[in-house]
Structure formats: structure tokens, C-alpha cells
CSV table of N, CA and C in Angstrom, one decimal:
chain,number,residue,atom,x,y,z
A,1222,UNK,N,38.9,5.8,31.2
A,1222,UNK,CA,38.5,6.9,30.5
A,1222,UNK,C,39.2,6.7,29.1
A,1223,UNK,N,38.4,7.0,28.1
A,1223,UNK,CA,39.1,7.2,26.7
A,1223,UNK,C,39.6,8.4,26.3
A,1224,UNK,N,40.2,8.6,25.2
A,1224,UNK,CA,41.3,9.7,24.9
A,1224,UNK,C,40.2,11.1,24.7
A,1225,UNK,N,38.8,10.8,24.5
A,1225,UNK,CA,38.0,12.1,24.0
A,1225,UNK,C,37.4,12.6,25.4
A,1226,UNK,N,37.7,12.0,26.5
A,1226,UNK,CA,37.1,12.4,27.9
A,1226,UNK,C,38.3,13.0,28.6
A,1227,UNK,N,37.8,14.0,29.0
A,1227,UNK,CA,38.6,15.1,30.0
A,1227,UNK,C,37.7,15.5,31.2
A,1228,UNK,N,38.7,15.8,32.4
A,1228,UNK,CA,38.1,15.9,33.6
A,1228,UNK,C,37.8,17.7,33.4
A,1229,UNK,N,36.3,18.0,33.8
A,1229,UNK,CA,36.2,19.6,33.8
A,1229,UNK,C,36.9,20.2,35.0
A,1230,UNK,N,36.7,21.5,35.0
A,1230,UNK,CA,37.2,22.2,36.1
A,1230,UNK,C,36.2,22.3,37.1
A,1231,UNK,N,35.0,22.0,37.0
A,1231,UNK,CA,33.8,22.2,37.8
A,1231,UNK,C,33.7,21.3,38.9
A,1232,UNK,N,33.0,20.6,39.5
A,1232,UNK,CA,32.6,19.8,40.5
A,1232,UNK,C,33.3,18.6,40.4
A,1233,UNK,N,33.9,18.1,41.5
A,1233,UNK,CA,35.0,16.8,41.3
A,1233,UNK,C,34.1,15.6,40.8
A,1234,UNK,N,34.8,14.6,40.1
A,1234,UNK,CA,34.3,13.5,39.5
A,1234,UNK,C,33.2,14.0,38.6
A,1235,UNK,N,33.3,15.1,37.6
A,1235,UNK,CA,32.2,15.4,36.8
A,1235,UNK,C,33.0,15.4,35.3
A,1236,UNK,N,32.8,14.5,34.5
A,1236,UNK,CA,33.4,14.1,33.1
A,1236,UNK,C,32.6,14.6,32.0
A,1237,UNK,N,33.3,15.3,31.3
A,1237,UNK,CA,32.9,16.0,30.1
A,1237,UNK,C,33.4,15.5,28.7
A,1238,UNK,N,32.9,15.4,27.5
A,1238,UNK,CA,33.4,15.1,26.4
A,1238,UNK,C,33.4,16.1,25.4
A,1239,UNK,N,34.3,16.4,24.5
A,1239,UNK,CA,34.0,17.5,23.7
A,1239,UNK,C,32.7,17.8,23.1
A,1240,UNK,N,31.8,16.8,22.7
A,1240,UNK,CA,30.4,16.9,22.3
A,1240,UNK,C,29.3,17.7,23.2
A,1241,UNK,N,29.7,17.4,24.6
A,1241,UNK,CA,28.8,17.8,25.5
A,1241,UNK,C,29.5,19.2,26.4
A,1242,UNK,N,30.4,19.8,25.9
A,1242,UNK,CA,31.1,20.7,26.7
A,1242,UNK,C,30.2,21.9,26.4
A,1243,UNK,N,30.0,22.8,27.4
A,1243,UNK,CA,29.1,24.2,27.4
A,1243,UNK,C,29.8,25.0,26.6
A,1244,UNK,N,29.0,25.7,25.5
A,1244,UNK,CA,29.7,26.7,24.8
A,1244,UNK,C,29.1,28.0,25.5
A,1245,UNK,N,29.8,29.3,25.0
A,1245,UNK,CA,29.3,30.3,25.4
A,1245,UNK,C,27.8,30.8,25.4
A,1246,UNK,N,27.3,30.6,24.1
A,1246,UNK,CA,25.9,30.5,24.0
A,1246,UNK,C,24.8,29.6,24.8
A,1247,UNK,N,25.4,28.6,25.2
A,1247,UNK,CA,24.6,27.6,26.0
A,1247,UNK,C,24.8,28.0,27.5
A,1248,UNK,N,25.7,28.6,27.7
A,1248,UNK,CA,25.9,29.1,29.3
A,1248,UNK,C,25.3,30.4,29.8
A,1249,UNK,N,24.1,30.6,30.6
A,1249,UNK,CA,23.9,31.9,31.0
A,1249,UNK,C,24.8,32.5,31.7
A,1250,UNK,N,25.5,32.0,32.3
A,1250,UNK,CA,26.7,32.7,33.3
A,1250,UNK,C,27.5,33.6,32.5
A,1251,UNK,N,27.9,32.7,31.4
A,1251,UNK,CA,28.9,33.5,30.3
A,1251,UNK,C,28.3,34.9,29.5
A,1252,UNK,N,26.9,34.4,29.1
A,1252,UNK,CA,26.3,35.7,28.9
A,1252,UNK,C,26.0,36.8,29.4
A,1253,UNK,N,25.9,36.6,30.7
A,1253,UNK,CA,25.2,37.6,31.7
A,1253,UNK,C,26.8,38.4,32.1
A,1254,UNK,N,27.7,37.6,32.3
A,1254,UNK,CA,28.9,38.2,33.0
A,1254,UNK,C,30.0,37.9,32.0
A,1255,UNK,N,30.3,38.8,30.9
A,1255,UNK,CA,31.6,38.7,29.9
A,1255,UNK,C,32.7,38.1,30.7
A,1256,UNK,N,33.7,37.3,29.9
A,1256,UNK,CA,34.6,36.8,30.5
A,1256,UNK,C,35.9,37.8,30.6
A,1257,UNK,N,36.3,37.7,31.9
A,1257,UNK,CA,37.5,38.5,32.3
A,1257,UNK,C,38.3,38.6,31.0
A,1258,UNK,N,38.8,37.9,30.4
A,1258,UNK,CA,39.8,37.8,29.3
A,1258,UNK,C,39.4,38.8,28.3
A,1259,UNK,N,38.2,38.8,28.0
A,1259,UNK,CA,37.8,39.6,26.9
A,1259,UNK,C,38.0,41.1,27.2
A,1260,UNK,N,37.5,41.3,28.6
A,1260,UNK,CA,37.4,42.5,29.0
A,1260,UNK,C,39.1,43.3,29.1
A,1261,UNK,N,39.9,42.4,29.6
A,1261,UNK,CA,41.3,42.4,29.6
A,1261,UNK,C,41.9,42.9,28.4
A,1262,UNK,N,41.4,42.2,27.3
A,1262,UNK,CA,42.1,42.2,26.3
A,1262,UNK,C,41.6,43.8,25.7
A,1263,UNK,N,40.2,44.0,25.6
A,1263,UNK,CA,39.9,45.4,25.2
A,1263,UNK,C,40.6,46.5,25.8
A,1264,UNK,N,40.8,46.2,27.3
A,1264,UNK,CA,41.2,47.4,28.4
A,1264,UNK,C,42.6,47.5,27.5
A,1265,UNK,N,43.3,46.4,27.2
A,1265,UNK,CA,45.0,46.6,26.9
A,1265,UNK,C,44.9,47.1,25.5
A,1266,UNK,N,44.1,46.8,24.9
A,1266,UNK,CA,44.1,47.5,23.6
A,1266,UNK,C,44.0,49.0,23.4
A,1267,UNK,N,42.8,49.4,24.5
A,1267,UNK,CA,42.5,50.7,24.6
A,1267,UNK,C,43.6,51.4,25.3
A,1268,UNK,N,44.5,50.8,26.2
A,1268,UNK,CA,45.8,51.4,27.1
A,1268,UNK,C,46.9,51.7,25.6
A,1269,UNK,N,46.9,50.8,25.0
A,1269,UNK,CA,48.0,50.8,24.3
A,1269,UNK,C,47.8,51.8,22.9
A,1270,UNK,N,46.4,52.0,22.5
A,1270,UNK,CA,46.1,53.0,21.6
A,1270,UNK,C,46.3,54.4,22.3
A,1271,UNK,N,46.0,54.4,23.6
A,1271,UNK,CA,46.5,55.6,24.2
A,1271,UNK,C,47.9,56.2,24.1
A,1272,UNK,N,48.6,55.1,24.4
A,1272,UNK,CA,50.1,55.2,24.6
A,1272,UNK,C,50.6,55.8,23.3
A,1273,UNK,N,50.0,55.1,22.2
A,1273,UNK,CA,50.5,55.2,21.0
A,1273,UNK,C,50.1,56.7,20.4
A,1274,UNK,N,49.0,57.2,20.9
A,1274,UNK,CA,48.5,58.4,20.8
A,1274,UNK,C,49.5,59.5,21.2
A,1275,UNK,N,49.8,59.5,22.5
A,1275,UNK,CA,50.6,60.1,23.0
A,1275,UNK,C,52.2,60.3,22.4
A,1276,UNK,N,52.3,59.1,22.2
A,1276,UNK,CA,54.0,58.8,21.2
A,1276,UNK,C,53.7,59.7,20.0
A,1277,UNK,N,52.5,59.3,19.1
A,1277,UNK,CA,52.6,60.1,18.0
A,1277,UNK,C,52.5,61.5,18.0
A,1278,UNK,N,51.6,62.0,19.1
A,1278,UNK,CA,51.7,63.5,19.1
A,1278,UNK,C,52.9,64.0,19.4
A,1279,UNK,N,53.9,63.4,20.4
A,1279,UNK,CA,55.3,63.7,20.5
A,1279,UNK,C,56.1,63.9,19.4
A,1280,UNK,N,56.0,62.8,18.4
A,1280,UNK,CA,56.7,62.8,17.3
A,1280,UNK,C,56.2,64.0,16.2
A,1281,UNK,N,55.1,64.3,16.2
A,1281,UNK,CA,54.6,65.3,15.5
A,1281,UNK,C,55.0,66.6,16.0
A,1282,UNK,N,55.2,66.8,17.4
A,1282,UNK,CA,55.7,68.3,17.8
A,1282,UNK,C,57.0,68.5,17.4
A,1283,UNK,N,57.9,67.1,17.5
A,1283,UNK,CA,59.1,67.4,17.3
A,1283,UNK,C,59.6,67.7,15.8
A,1284,UNK,N,58.9,67.1,14.9
A,1284,UNK,CA,58.8,67.5,13.3
A,1284,UNK,C,58.4,68.7,13.3
A,1285,UNK,N,57.4,69.3,13.9
A,1285,UNK,CA,56.8,70.7,13.6
A,1285,UNK,C,58.1,71.7,14.0
A,1286,UNK,N,58.9,71.2,15.2
A,1286,UNK,CA,59.7,71.9,15.8
A,1286,UNK,C,60.9,72.1,14.6
A,1287,UNK,N,61.1,71.0,14.2
A,1287,UNK,CA,62.2,70.7,13.2
A,1287,UNK,C,62.1,71.3,11.8
A,1288,UNK,N,60.7,71.3,11.2
A,1288,UNK,CA,60.6,72.4,10.2
A,1288,UNK,C,60.7,74.1,10.6
A,1289,UNK,N,60.0,74.4,11.8
A,1289,UNK,CA,60.3,75.6,12.3
A,1289,UNK,C,61.8,76.2,12.2
A,1290,UNK,N,62.6,75.2,12.9
A,1290,UNK,CA,64.3,75.6,12.7
A,1290,UNK,C,64.7,75.6,11.3
A,1291,UNK,N,64.2,74.6,10.4
A,1291,UNK,CA,64.7,74.8,9.2
A,1291,UNK,C,64.1,76.2,8.2
A,1292,UNK,N,62.9,76.5,8.8
A,1292,UNK,CA,62.5,77.9,8.0
A,1292,UNK,C,63.4,79.0,8.7
A,1293,UNK,N,63.5,79.0,9.8
A,1293,UNK,CA,64.3,80.1,10.4
A,1293,UNK,C,65.7,80.1,10.0
A,1294,UNK,N,66.3,79.0,9.6
A,1294,UNK,CA,67.8,78.8,9.0
A,1294,UNK,C,67.7,79.6,7.7
A,1295,UNK,N,66.7,79.2,6.7
A,1295,UNK,CA,66.8,79.5,5.7
A,1295,UNK,C,66.3,80.8,5.7
A,1296,UNK,N,65.4,81.2,6.3
A,1296,UNK,CA,65.2,83.0,6.3
A,1296,UNK,C,66.5,83.7,6.6
A,1297,UNK,N,67.3,83.1,7.8
A,1297,UNK,CA,68.7,83.7,7.8
A,1297,UNK,C,69.5,83.7,6.9
A,1298,UNK,N,69.5,82.8,6.2
A,1298,UNK,CA,70.5,82.6,4.9
A,1298,UNK,C,70.1,83.4,3.8
A,1299,UNK,N,68.8,83.6,3.6
A,1299,UNK,CA,68.4,84.4,2.4
A,1299,UNK,C,68.5,86.0,2.7
A,1300,UNK,N,68.8,86.5,4.0
A,1300,UNK,CA,69.2,87.7,4.3
A,1300,UNK,C,70.6,88.1,4.2
A,1301,UNK,N,71.8,86.8,4.0
A,1301,UNK,CA,72.9,87.2,3.8
A,1301,UNK,C,73.3,87.6,2.6
A,1302,UNK,N,74.4,88.3,2.2
A,1302,UNK,CA,74.9,88.6,0.9
A,1302,UNK,C,75.2,86.9,0.3
A,1303,UNK,N,75.2,87.1,-1.1
A,1303,UNK,CA,75.3,85.7,-1.9
A,1303,UNK,C,76.7,85.3,-1.6
A,1304,UNK,N,77.8,86.3,-1.6
A,1304,UNK,CA,79.1,85.9,-1.4
A,1304,UNK,C,79.6,85.6,-0.2
A,1305,UNK,N,78.8,85.4,0.8
A,1305,UNK,CA,79.1,85.3,2.0
A,1305,UNK,C,79.6,83.6,2.4
A,1306,UNK,N,80.4,83.4,3.1
A,1306,UNK,CA,81.0,82.0,3.2
A,1306,UNK,C,80.1,81.2,4.2
A,1307,UNK,N,79.5,80.1,3.9
A,1307,UNK,CA,78.7,79.5,4.7
A,1307,UNK,C,79.4,77.8,5.0
A,1308,UNK,N,79.2,77.5,6.1
A,1308,UNK,CA,80.0,76.4,6.5
A,1308,UNK,C,79.0,75.1,7.1
A,1309,UNK,N,79.3,74.0,6.7
A,1309,UNK,CA,78.3,73.2,7.2
A,1309,UNK,C,79.3,71.9,8.0
A,1310,UNK,N,78.7,71.6,9.3
A,1310,UNK,CA,79.5,70.5,10.1
A,1310,UNK,C,79.7,69.1,9.4
A,1311,UNK,N,80.7,68.6,9.4
A,1311,UNK,CA,81.2,67.4,8.8
A,1311,UNK,C,82.0,66.6,9.7
A,1312,UNK,N,81.3,65.9,10.5
A,1312,UNK,CA,82.1,65.2,11.6
A,1312,UNK,C,82.5,66.3,12.5
A,1313,UNK,N,84.0,66.1,12.8
A,1313,UNK,CA,84.7,67.1,13.5
A,1313,UNK,C,85.2,68.4,12.8
A,1314,UNK,N,84.8,68.5,11.4
A,1314,UNK,CA,85.4,69.7,10.8
A,1314,UNK,C,84.1,70.4,10.0
A,1315,UNK,N,84.3,71.3,9.4
A,1315,UNK,CA,83.3,72.3,8.8
A,1315,UNK,C,83.7,72.4,7.4
A,1316,UNK,N,82.8,72.3,6.6
A,1316,UNK,CA,83.3,72.3,5.0
A,1316,UNK,C,82.4,73.4,4.4
A,1317,UNK,N,83.2,74.3,3.5
A,1317,UNK,CA,82.7,75.6,2.9
A,1317,UNK,C,81.6,75.0,1.9
A,1318,UNK,N,80.4,75.3,1.9
A,1318,UNK,CA,79.3,75.0,1.0
A,1318,UNK,C,78.7,76.2,0.4
A,1319,UNK,N,78.3,76.2,-0.9
A,1319,UNK,CA,77.8,77.4,-1.4
A,1319,UNK,C,76.4,77.5,-0.8
A,1320,UNK,N,75.8,78.8,-0.8
A,1320,UNK,CA,74.5,79.1,-0.1
A,1320,UNK,C,73.3,78.5,-1.0
A,1321,UNK,N,73.5,78.2,-2.0
A,1321,UNK,CA,72.5,77.7,-2.8
A,1321,UNK,C,72.2,76.2,-2.3
A,1322,UNK,N,73.4,75.5,-2.4
A,1322,UNK,CA,73.3,74.0,-2.0
A,1322,UNK,C,72.7,74.0,-0.6
A,1323,UNK,N,72.9,74.9,0.4
A,1323,UNK,CA,72.3,74.7,1.8
A,1323,UNK,C,70.9,75.0,1.9
A,1324,UNK,N,70.5,76.1,1.1
A,1324,UNK,CA,69.2,76.3,0.8
A,1324,UNK,C,68.1,75.3,0.2
A,1325,UNK,N,68.8,74.7,-0.9
A,1325,UNK,CA,68.2,73.3,-1.3
A,1325,UNK,C,68.2,72.0,-0.3
A,1326,UNK,N,68.9,71.9,0.4
A,1326,UNK,CA,69.0,70.8,1.4
A,1326,UNK,C,67.9,71.3,2.3
A,1327,UNK,N,67.9,72.4,2.7
A,1327,UNK,CA,66.9,72.9,4.0
A,1327,UNK,C,65.5,72.8,3.2
A,1328,UNK,N,65.1,73.1,2.2
A,1328,UNK,CA,64.2,72.8,1.3
A,1328,UNK,C,63.6,71.5,1.3
A,1329,UNK,N,64.6,70.5,1.0
A,1329,UNK,CA,64.3,69.2,0.9
A,1329,UNK,C,64.0,68.7,2.1
A,1330,UNK,N,64.9,68.8,3.2
A,1330,UNK,CA,64.4,68.6,4.6
A,1330,UNK,C,63.2,68.8,4.9
A,1331,UNK,N,62.8,70.2,4.7
A,1331,UNK,CA,61.4,70.8,5.3
A,1331,UNK,C,60.1,70.1,4.5
A,1332,UNK,N,60.4,69.7,3.3
A,1332,UNK,CA,59.5,68.8,2.6
A,1332,UNK,C,59.4,67.4,2.9
A,1333,UNK,N,60.4,66.7,3.3
A,1333,UNK,CA,60.6,65.4,4.1
A,1333,UNK,C,59.9,65.4,5.4
A,1334,UNK,N,60.0,66.4,6.0
A,1334,UNK,CA,59.3,66.7,7.4
A,1334,UNK,C,57.8,66.9,7.4
A,1335,UNK,N,57.4,67.6,6.6
A,1335,UNK,CA,56.0,67.9,6.0
A,1335,UNK,C,55.4,66.5,5.8
A,1336,UNK,N,56.2,65.6,4.9
A,1336,UNK,CA,55.7,64.4,4.7
A,1336,UNK,C,55.2,63.5,5.9
A,1337,UNK,N,56.4,63.6,6.7
A,1337,UNK,CA,56.6,62.8,7.8
A,1337,UNK,C,55.2,63.0,8.7
A,1338,UNK,N,55.1,64.3,8.8
A,1338,UNK,CA,54.0,64.7,9.6
A,1338,UNK,C,52.5,64.3,9.1
A,1339,UNK,N,52.2,64.4,7.6
A,1339,UNK,CA,51.2,63.9,7.2
A,1339,UNK,C,51.3,62.6,7.6
A,1340,UNK,N,51.9,61.8,7.3
A,1340,UNK,CA,52.0,60.3,7.9
A,1340,UNK,C,51.5,60.0,9.3
A,1341,UNK,N,52.2,60.9,10.2
A,1341,UNK,CA,51.9,60.7,11.6
A,1341,UNK,C,50.4,61.1,12.0
A,1342,UNK,N,49.9,62.2,10.9
A,1342,UNK,CA,48.5,62.5,11.4
A,1342,UNK,C,47.4,61.5,10.9
A,1343,UNK,N,47.8,60.7,9.9
A,1343,UNK,CA,47.0,59.5,9.7
A,1343,UNK,C,47.1,58.5,10.8
A,1344,UNK,N,48.5,58.3,11.2
A,1344,UNK,CA,48.6,57.3,12.3
A,1344,UNK,C,47.8,57.6,13.4
A,1345,UNK,N,48.0,58.9,13.9
A,1345,UNK,CA,47.2,59.6,15.0
A,1345,UNK,C,45.8,59.4,15.0
A,1346,UNK,N,45.3,59.5,13.8
A,1346,UNK,CA,43.6,59.5,13.4
A,1346,UNK,C,43.3,57.7,13.7
A,1347,UNK,N,44.2,56.9,13.0
A,1347,UNK,CA,44.0,55.4,13.1
A,1347,UNK,C,43.9,55.0,14.9
A,1348,UNK,N,45.1,55.6,15.5
A,1348,UNK,CA,44.9,55.3,16.9
A,1348,UNK,C,43.9,56.2,17.6
A,1349,UNK,N,43.6,57.1,17.3
A,1349,UNK,CA,42.3,57.7,18.0
A,1349,UNK,C,41.1,56.8,17.8
A,1350,UNK,N,41.0,56.3,16.4
A,1350,UNK,CA,39.6,55.7,16.1
A,1350,UNK,C,39.6,54.2,17.0
A,1351,UNK,N,40.8,53.6,17.1
A,1351,UNK,CA,40.9,52.3,17.9
A,1351,UNK,C,40.7,52.7,19.0
A,1352,UNK,N,41.1,53.7,19.8
A,1352,UNK,CA,40.9,53.9,21.3
A,1352,UNK,C,39.3,54.1,21.5
A,1353,UNK,N,39.0,55.0,20.5
A,1353,UNK,CA,37.5,55.3,20.9
A,1353,UNK,C,36.5,53.8,20.7
A,1354,UNK,N,37.0,53.1,19.5
A,1354,UNK,CA,36.1,51.9,19.4
A,1354,UNK,C,36.3,51.0,20.4
A,1355,UNK,N,37.6,50.9,21.3
A,1355,UNK,CA,37.7,49.8,22.1
A,1355,UNK,C,37.2,50.6,23.6
A,1356,UNK,N,37.0,51.9,23.9
A,1356,UNK,CA,36.2,52.4,24.8
A,1356,UNK,C,34.5,52.0,24.7
A,1357,UNK,N,34.2,52.3,23.4
A,1357,UNK,CA,32.8,52.1,23.4
A,1357,UNK,C,32.5,50.5,23.5
A,1358,UNK,N,33.4,49.7,22.8
A,1358,UNK,CA,33.2,48.1,23.0
A,1358,UNK,C,33.2,48.0,24.8
A,1359,UNK,N,34.1,48.2,25.2
A,1359,UNK,CA,34.2,48.3,26.9
A,1359,UNK,C,32.8,48.6,27.5
A,1360,UNK,N,32.6,49.8,27.1
A,1360,UNK,CA,31.6,50.4,27.8
A,1360,UNK,C,30.1,49.5,27.6
A,1361,UNK,N,29.8,49.0,26.1
A,1361,UNK,CA,28.6,48.4,25.8
A,1361,UNK,C,29.0,47.0,26.6
A,1362,UNK,N,29.8,46.3,26.8
A,1362,UNK,CA,30.0,45.1,27.6
A,1362,UNK,C,29.6,45.2,28.9
A,1363,UNK,N,30.1,46.3,29.5
A,1363,UNK,CA,29.8,46.5,31.1
A,1363,UNK,C,28.4,47.2,31.1
A,1364,UNK,N,27.8,47.8,30.2
A,1364,UNK,CA,26.3,48.0,30.2
A,1364,UNK,C,25.5,46.8,30.2
A,1365,UNK,N,26.0,45.9,29.1
A,1365,UNK,CA,25.2,44.7,28.7
A,1365,UNK,C,25.0,43.6,29.9
A,1366,UNK,N,26.4,43.8,30.7
A,1366,UNK,CA,26.7,42.9,31.9
A,1366,UNK,C,25.9,43.4,33.2
A,1367,UNK,N,25.4,44.5,33.1
A,1367,UNK,CA,24.8,45.1,34.3
A,1367,UNK,C,23.2,45.0,34.2
A,1368,UNK,N,22.7,45.1,32.8
A,1368,UNK,CA,21.4,44.8,32.7
A,1368,UNK,C,20.8,43.6,33.1
């Protein structure tokens, strides 16, 4: 045998060379029954996108909860007299902070969380589209395999 000759996984003692190896379009068996590897890849992509959808929704819920907490804290601070002492936790101790500084921090954190929610919405839309396309491809392959 020369270097370009290989043993095929088919019947025993059958030799094929790279030039006469059957391709997908030449093999009627492969066109009627899609390769399992392709189906598994599409299915794993659909499962992964479904998991990412769940994870992204959980992150969005957490950020919305954070925004609500920041809004409630800001509302409570606005109801206090301006000369009230306000303290923030700093490690194991508390530091006296002006009310305006706390309100600015709460507003900034709320804006950052809203921006993160916008990014998460885009991510969610991407994963939902990927999941839908994977499912459609899977259904199309299965339908064409049965026809």
C-alpha cells in the first residue's frame, strides 16, 4: 500500500484513496439520513441557548430587584430631614455621609443597573433567536429525513 491509500471502515479488504472517497452529496444514505453528529451539534446548541436564556432572565430579575431596592432607599432618604445623620457601612464600621452624597450614589447605581438590564435584554434576544433557529433547523432536518 502507498501513503495515499487507506483502509475504509466498510467491508473488509476494501481500499479507498482520497480521490474515490464518497462525499455527502454522492452518498444517498447520508442525504436521506442526516449524520447524527450534525443533529447532536444542533441539539446541543439549542440546549445551550435555552440554558443561557434562563440564566439571562435570572440576571435581569436580580437587576430589577436591585433597582427597586435603590428606589425605595432613595424614597426613604428623601422623606428624612436634611440634617439627619446618615451612615454607610464601610467594612466593619459605619461612616457618617451627607444625604446628598448617598442620593447621588443611589442614582448612579440605579442608572448602571438600568444599563445592565438593557444589555441583558439584547443578550436575551440573541439567545432566543439562536434557540429558535436551532429548533427550526432541527425540525427541518428531521422532516427532510422522514420524507
